[in-house]
């Protein structure tokens, strides 16, 4: 029997791999909450380095989750949600609600360290 690559037939596995890189879901949450500027996103997350945030935003742009908008007149850059990330938001609410009910906060915070 031929082995299929992990997640090939499981949409949940494919979705998790898509969102797997560290900070991706937190950055999306900041965008869903209205942050659009690099420093606002970084401030909202607190512990992410500028270099890592920049790399994640570029990766997310390549995946179609974020659109980078350069305003040459003002010299500002905004990161905006795309249709793909807007459609993802309600789907992410279910695991968030599950985690709030089933994972103790102290355990979740201890795992981050």
CSV table of C-alpha atoms in Angstrom, one decimal, residues 6-89:
chain,number,residue,atom,x,y,z
A,6,UNK,CA,0.7,13.6,5.9
A,7,UNK,CA,-2.5,15.7,5.8
A,8,UNK,CA,-3.1,15.1,2.1
A,9,UNK,CA,-6.7,14.1,2.6
A,10,UNK,CA,-7.4,15.8,5.9
A,11,UNK,CA,-8.5,19.5,5.5
A,12,UNK,CA,-8.0,20.1,9.2
A,13,UNK,CA,-4.4,19.0,9.0
A,14,UNK,CA,-3.8,21.2,5.9
A,15,UNK,CA,-5.4,24.2,7.7
A,16,UNK,CA,-3.2,23.7,10.8
A,17,UNK,CA,-0.1,23.5,8.7
A,18,UNK,CA,-1.1,26.7,6.9
A,19,UNK,CA,-1.4,28.5,10.3
A,20,UNK,CA,1.4,26.6,12.1
A,21,UNK,CA,4.3,29.1,11.9
A,22,UNK,CA,4.6,30.7,15.4
A,23,UNK,CA,2.9,34.0,15.7
A,24,UNK,CA,0.7,33.6,12.6
A,25,UNK,CA,-2.6,33.3,14.5
A,26,UNK,CA,-1.6,36.1,16.9
A,27,UNK,CA,-0.9,38.4,14.0
A,28,UNK,CA,-4.2,37.5,12.4
A,29,UNK,CA,-6.0,38.3,15.7
A,30,UNK,CA,-4.3,41.7,15.8
A,31,UNK,CA,-5.5,42.3,12.2
A,32,UNK,CA,-9.0,41.1,13.1
A,33,UNK,CA,-9.0,43.5,16.0
A,34,UNK,CA,-8.2,46.5,13.7
A,35,UNK,CA,-4.4,46.9,13.9
A,36,UNK,CA,-3.0,47.7,10.5
A,37,UNK,CA,0.4,49.3,11.2
A,38,UNK,CA,3.6,47.3,11.8
A,39,UNK,CA,4.3,48.9,15.2
A,40,UNK,CA,0.7,48.5,16.4
A,41,UNK,CA,0.8,44.8,15.5
A,42,UNK,CA,4.1,44.4,17.2
A,43,UNK,CA,2.9,46.3,20.3
A,44,UNK,CA,-0.2,44.2,20.5
A,45,UNK,CA,1.9,41.0,20.5
A,46,UNK,CA,4.6,42.3,22.8
A,47,UNK,CA,7.3,39.6,22.6
A,48,UNK,CA,7.8,39.3,18.8
A,49,UNK,CA,10.9,40.8,17.3
A,50,UNK,CA,10.7,43.2,14.4
A,51,UNK,CA,12.6,40.9,12.2
A,52,UNK,CA,10.3,37.9,12.9
A,53,UNK,CA,7.2,40.0,12.5
A,54,UNK,CA,8.5,41.3,9.2
A,55,UNK,CA,9.2,37.8,8.0
A,56,UNK,CA,5.8,36.5,9.1
A,57,UNK,CA,3.9,39.4,7.4
A,58,UNK,CA,5.8,38.6,4.2
A,59,UNK,CA,4.9,34.9,4.5
A,60,UNK,CA,1.3,35.7,5.2
A,61,UNK,CA,1.2,38.1,2.2
A,62,UNK,CA,2.6,35.3,0.0
A,63,UNK,CA,-0.2,33.0,1.3
A,64,UNK,CA,-2.9,35.6,0.6
A,65,UNK,CA,-3.8,36.3,4.2
A,66,UNK,CA,-2.4,39.8,4.3
A,67,UNK,CA,-2.2,42.7,1.8
A,68,UNK,CA,0.6,45.2,2.2
A,69,UNK,CA,-0.5,48.7,1.1
A,70,UNK,CA,2.1,51.4,0.6
A,71,UNK,CA,0.8,54.9,0.7
A,72,UNK,CA,3.5,56.8,-1.1
A,73,UNK,CA,1.9,60.2,-0.4
A,74,UNK,CA,2.1,59.8,3.4
A,75,UNK,CA,5.0,57.3,3.4
A,76,UNK,CA,3.1,54.8,5.5
A,77,UNK,CA,2.6,51.1,5.1
A,78,UNK,CA,-0.6,49.3,6.2
A,79,UNK,CA,-1.3,45.6,6.5
A,80,UNK,CA,-4.8,44.8,5.7
A,81,UNK,CA,-7.0,41.7,5.9
A,82,UNK,CA,-7.7,39.9,2.7
A,83,UNK,CA,-10.9,38.0,1.7
A,84,UNK,CA,-9.1,34.8,2.7
A,85,UNK,CA,-8.3,36.0,6.2
A,86,UNK,CA,-11.7,37.5,6.7
A,87,UNK,CA,-13.3,34.1,5.8
A,88,UNK,CA,-10.9,32.4,8.3
A,89,UNK,CA,-11.9,34.5,11.3
